[in-house]
Amino acid sequence: MTTHSLLLLPGDGIGVEVMAEVERILSLLNKKSTSAKFTTTSDLVGGVSIDAHGTPLTDAAMAKAQAAGAVLFGAVGGPKWDKVAYHLRPEAGLLRLRKDMDLFANLRPAICYPALAEASSLKREVVEGLDILILRELTGGTYFGEPKEIVTLEDGQKRAVDTTVYTTREIERIARVGIDLARKRTGKLHSAEKRNVMKTGVLWHEVVTATHKAHGTGVALHHILADNCAMQLVRNPKQFDVIVTDNLFGDILSDAAAMMTGSLGMLPSASLGAPDSKTGARKALYEPVHGSAPDIAGQGKANPIATIASFGMALRYSFDMAKEADLIDKAIAGVLAQGYRTGDIMQPNMRSCGTTEMGSAILKEVERLMA
Ligand code: IPM
Ligand code: MG
């Protein structure tokens, strides 16, 4: 029997509530699975870590993340920490995890479950059956480029600078992941940048083209300007399969894609590093795309599906447990078909429920499917 280690970082706001539902599924797997067991530890990240330790992520928590088989992350931030120093804000904890673990490949699958086609703000025929994957570069670009500062000019005005930087190597490695993912799916890859305005876009286009030429057999590559990609996503999202893009465009395009699945509360994500040269294992962090939702935090209303689906991605990508991952996806589809709906995906005549009730329904369905 294999033992997998998981670090749970629930964070702030609804992060805590949605993580509790994953813990229940973990206990069930530990009780029932004959092939693998999970050991879990937890730590603080974000605002709760600022409150306890004065920093959004301690070195000790960082070390645990580096050592874990995978990290499962909830959400960070909230109005309580709006005034803390910029470099200590809750989000800095998440950015440090991404950067220090070198999690450059962020997979954000947007799948519209049949039962939710009506819950999207887009028309049923536009989103029904949607299954696309946004691959976001996660450790470079505007998020981490230097200088990043606000300076005061001689006349008293201020000037803010963010820098967008990409190197050949950074673009090539994310393009390789995009090509590999597209090959396993329908063989279609879109690369989105702004080469009409940005030098990083020019280089991105050049390197993705060359990488595809060298390694892209069987994959059709299409270049698209990022603004047009946003428009096309809303107009006809099913024309896409895999979209590879930079850190900032990926942040924005994935929020748009999320709404096609019915709600931001539905979208899981996986952030992966390069395979280890000896073991082949990748550092990995899994998190829902939604945030800490301070407006509904502590009320038991949050949708736990994105976090449960993120755990499913951990089973698939970190622990080689595709069977169990499929089972979780099936259980989610099952309870949606049974009519369970949290507030964010509520529709007429459906069973309105809260976080725990949704979690229990999924748990029951997983148990049934395992039997
Ligand atoms: C995301 C989030 C983060 C980001 C925030 C919380 C820093 O919006 O994961 O998409 O901007 O990357
Ligand atoms: Mg975002």
mmCIF file of N, CA, C and O and ligand atoms in Angstrom, residues 73 76 89 91-92 94-95 98 106 108 136 138 143 247-248 250-252 254-255 269 287-291, ligand 1:
data_model
loop_
_atom_site.group_PDB
_atom_site.id
_atom_site.type_symbol
_atom_site.label_atom_id
_atom_site.label_comp_id
_atom_site.label_asym_id
_atom_site.label_seq_id
_atom_site.Cartn_x
_atom_site.Cartn_y
_atom_site.Cartn_z
ATOM 1 N N PHE A 73 -5.010 23.775 -1.436
ATOM 2 C CA PHE A 73 -5.110 25.161 -0.990
ATOM 3 C C PHE A 73 -6.564 25.607 -1.057
ATOM 4 O O PHE A 73 -7.284 25.255 -1.999
ATOM 5 N N VAL A 76 -7.408 32.792 0.029
ATOM 6 C CA VAL A 76 -6.841 33.780 0.957
ATOM 7 C C VAL A 76 -7.431 35.167 0.737
ATOM 8 O O VAL A 76 -7.908 35.490 -0.341
ATOM 9 N N ARG A 89 0.584 41.215 2.309
ATOM 10 C CA ARG A 89 -0.841 40.958 2.109
ATOM 11 C C ARG A 89 -1.098 39.452 1.954
ATOM 12 O O ARG A 89 -0.184 38.713 1.572
ATOM 13 N N GLU A 91 -2.458 37.531 -0.249
ATOM 14 C CA GLU A 91 -2.165 36.945 -1.556
ATOM 15 C C GLU A 91 -0.680 36.635 -1.732
ATOM 16 O O GLU A 91 -0.305 35.755 -2.507
ATOM 17 N N ALA A 92 0.182 37.387 -0.996
ATOM 18 C CA ALA A 92 1.621 37.168 -1.119
ATOM 19 C C ALA A 92 1.995 35.748 -0.682
ATOM 20 O O ALA A 92 2.980 35.175 -1.161
ATOM 21 N N LEU A 94 0.213 32.999 -1.242
ATOM 22 C CA LEU A 94 -0.059 32.128 -2.394
ATOM 23 C C LEU A 94 1.004 32.332 -3.479
ATOM 24 O O LEU A 94 1.510 31.363 -4.058
ATOM 25 N N LEU A 95 1.360 33.582 -3.726
ATOM 26 C CA LEU A 95 2.353 33.859 -4.773
ATOM 27 C C LEU A 95 3.710 33.263 -4.401
ATOM 28 O O LEU A 95 4.435 32.755 -5.252
ATOM 29 N N ARG A 98 3.638 29.540 -5.177
ATOM 30 C CA ARG A 98 3.771 29.298 -6.612
ATOM 31 C C ARG A 98 5.218 29.488 -7.063
ATOM 32 O O ARG A 98 5.764 28.681 -7.809
ATOM 33 N N ASN A 106 -0.244 26.039 -14.821
ATOM 34 C CA ASN A 106 -1.520 26.097 -14.111
ATOM 35 C C ASN A 106 -2.652 25.629 -15.032
ATOM 36 O O ASN A 106 -2.974 26.278 -16.016
ATOM 37 N N ARG A 108 -6.446 24.931 -15.732
ATOM 38 C CA ARG A 108 -7.770 25.347 -15.278
ATOM 39 C C ARG A 108 -8.831 24.806 -16.238
ATOM 40 O O ARG A 108 -9.183 25.450 -17.222
ATOM 41 N N ARG A 136 -2.412 28.278 -17.924
ATOM 42 C CA ARG A 136 -1.875 29.596 -17.572
ATOM 43 C C ARG A 136 -0.431 29.464 -17.090
ATOM 44 O O ARG A 136 -0.160 28.676 -16.180
ATOM 45 N N LEU A 138 2.406 30.427 -14.756
ATOM 46 C CA LEU A 138 2.066 30.893 -13.411
ATOM 47 C C LEU A 138 3.218 31.507 -12.613
ATOM 48 O O LEU A 138 3.011 31.997 -11.511
ATOM 49 N N TYR A 143 3.123 39.262 -13.042
ATOM 50 C CA TYR A 143 2.993 38.995 -11.614
ATOM 51 C C TYR A 143 4.320 39.130 -10.870
ATOM 52 O O TYR A 143 4.335 39.519 -9.705
ATOM 53 N N ASN A 247 0.676 34.689 -17.649
ATOM 54 C CA ASN A 247 0.160 34.711 -16.284
ATOM 55 C C ASN A 247 -1.045 35.650 -16.139
ATOM 56 O O ASN A 247 -2.104 35.259 -15.623
ATOM 57 N N LEU A 248 -0.913 36.880 -16.630
ATOM 58 C CA LEU A 248 -1.986 37.865 -16.451
ATOM 59 C C LEU A 248 -3.204 37.567 -17.343
ATOM 60 O O LEU A 248 -4.341 37.581 -16.878
ATOM 61 N N GLY A 250 -4.009 34.735 -18.482
ATOM 62 C CA GLY A 250 -4.587 33.487 -17.982
ATOM 63 C C GLY A 250 -5.473 33.730 -16.772
ATOM 64 O O GLY A 250 -6.494 33.063 -16.582
ATOM 65 N N ASP A 251 -5.081 34.664 -15.927
ATOM 66 C CA ASP A 251 -5.893 35.009 -14.762
ATOM 67 C C ASP A 251 -7.265 35.494 -15.225
ATOM 68 O O ASP A 251 -8.308 35.058 -14.730
ATOM 69 N N ILE A 252 -7.254 36.365 -16.215
ATOM 70 C CA ILE A 252 -8.501 36.990 -16.671
ATOM 71 C C ILE A 252 -9.345 36.012 -17.500
ATOM 72 O O ILE A 252 -10.545 35.848 -17.257
ATOM 73 N N SER A 254 -9.369 32.845 -17.465
ATOM 74 C CA SER A 254 -9.921 31.706 -16.713
ATOM 75 C C SER A 254 -11.128 32.115 -15.865
ATOM 76 O O SER A 254 -12.021 31.302 -15.636
ATOM 77 N N ASP A 255 -11.169 33.357 -15.402
ATOM 78 C CA ASP A 255 -12.387 33.800 -14.705
ATOM 79 C C ASP A 255 -13.567 33.834 -15.679
ATOM 80 O O ASP A 255 -14.687 33.438 -15.340
ATOM 81 N N SER A 269 -8.377 23.815 -10.061
ATOM 82 C CA SER A 269 -7.140 24.038 -10.808
ATOM 83 C C SER A 269 -5.994 23.239 -10.214
ATOM 84 O O SER A 269 -6.016 22.858 -9.043
ATOM 85 N N GLU A 287 -5.976 24.034 -6.170
ATOM 86 C CA GLU A 287 -6.820 25.053 -5.515
ATOM 87 C C GLU A 287 -8.042 25.377 -6.358
ATOM 88 O O GLU A 287 -8.006 25.300 -7.581
ATOM 89 N N PRO A 288 -9.126 25.733 -5.689
ATOM 90 C CA PRO A 288 -10.280 26.235 -6.436
ATOM 91 C C PRO A 288 -9.912 27.591 -7.037
ATOM 92 O O PRO A 288 -9.118 28.321 -6.445
ATOM 93 N N VAL A 289 -10.488 27.937 -8.182
ATOM 94 C CA VAL A 289 -10.176 29.223 -8.813
ATOM 95 C C VAL A 289 -10.854 30.379 -8.068
ATOM 96 O O VAL A 289 -10.396 31.510 -8.109
ATOM 97 N N HIS A 290 -11.935 30.076 -7.340
ATOM 98 C CA HIS A 290 -12.632 31.155 -6.621
ATOM 99 C C HIS A 290 -11.800 31.656 -5.445
ATOM 100 O O HIS A 290 -10.846 31.003 -5.023
ATOM 101 N N GLY A 291 -12.196 32.789 -4.906
ATOM 102 C CA GLY A 291 -11.472 33.376 -3.783
ATOM 103 C C GLY A 291 -12.116 33.075 -2.442
ATOM 104 O O GLY A 291 -12.876 32.093 -2.307
HETATM 105 C C1 IPM B 1 -6.191 33.307 -9.119
HETATM 106 C C2 IPM B 1 -6.352 34.460 -8.160
HETATM 107 C C3 IPM B 1 -4.971 34.926 -7.706
HETATM 108 C C4 IPM B 1 -4.239 35.424 -8.935
HETATM 109 C C5 IPM B 1 -4.979 35.972 -6.589
HETATM 110 C C6 IPM B 1 -5.723 35.504 -5.370
HETATM 111 C C7 IPM B 1 -3.580 36.405 -6.214
HETATM 112 O O1 IPM B 1 -7.086 35.469 -8.745
HETATM 113 O O2 IPM B 1 -5.583 32.284 -8.717
HETATM 114 O O3 IPM B 1 -6.661 33.403 -10.247
HETATM 115 O O4 IPM B 1 -4.403 36.583 -9.333
HETATM 116 O O5 IPM B 1 -3.490 34.627 -9.514
#
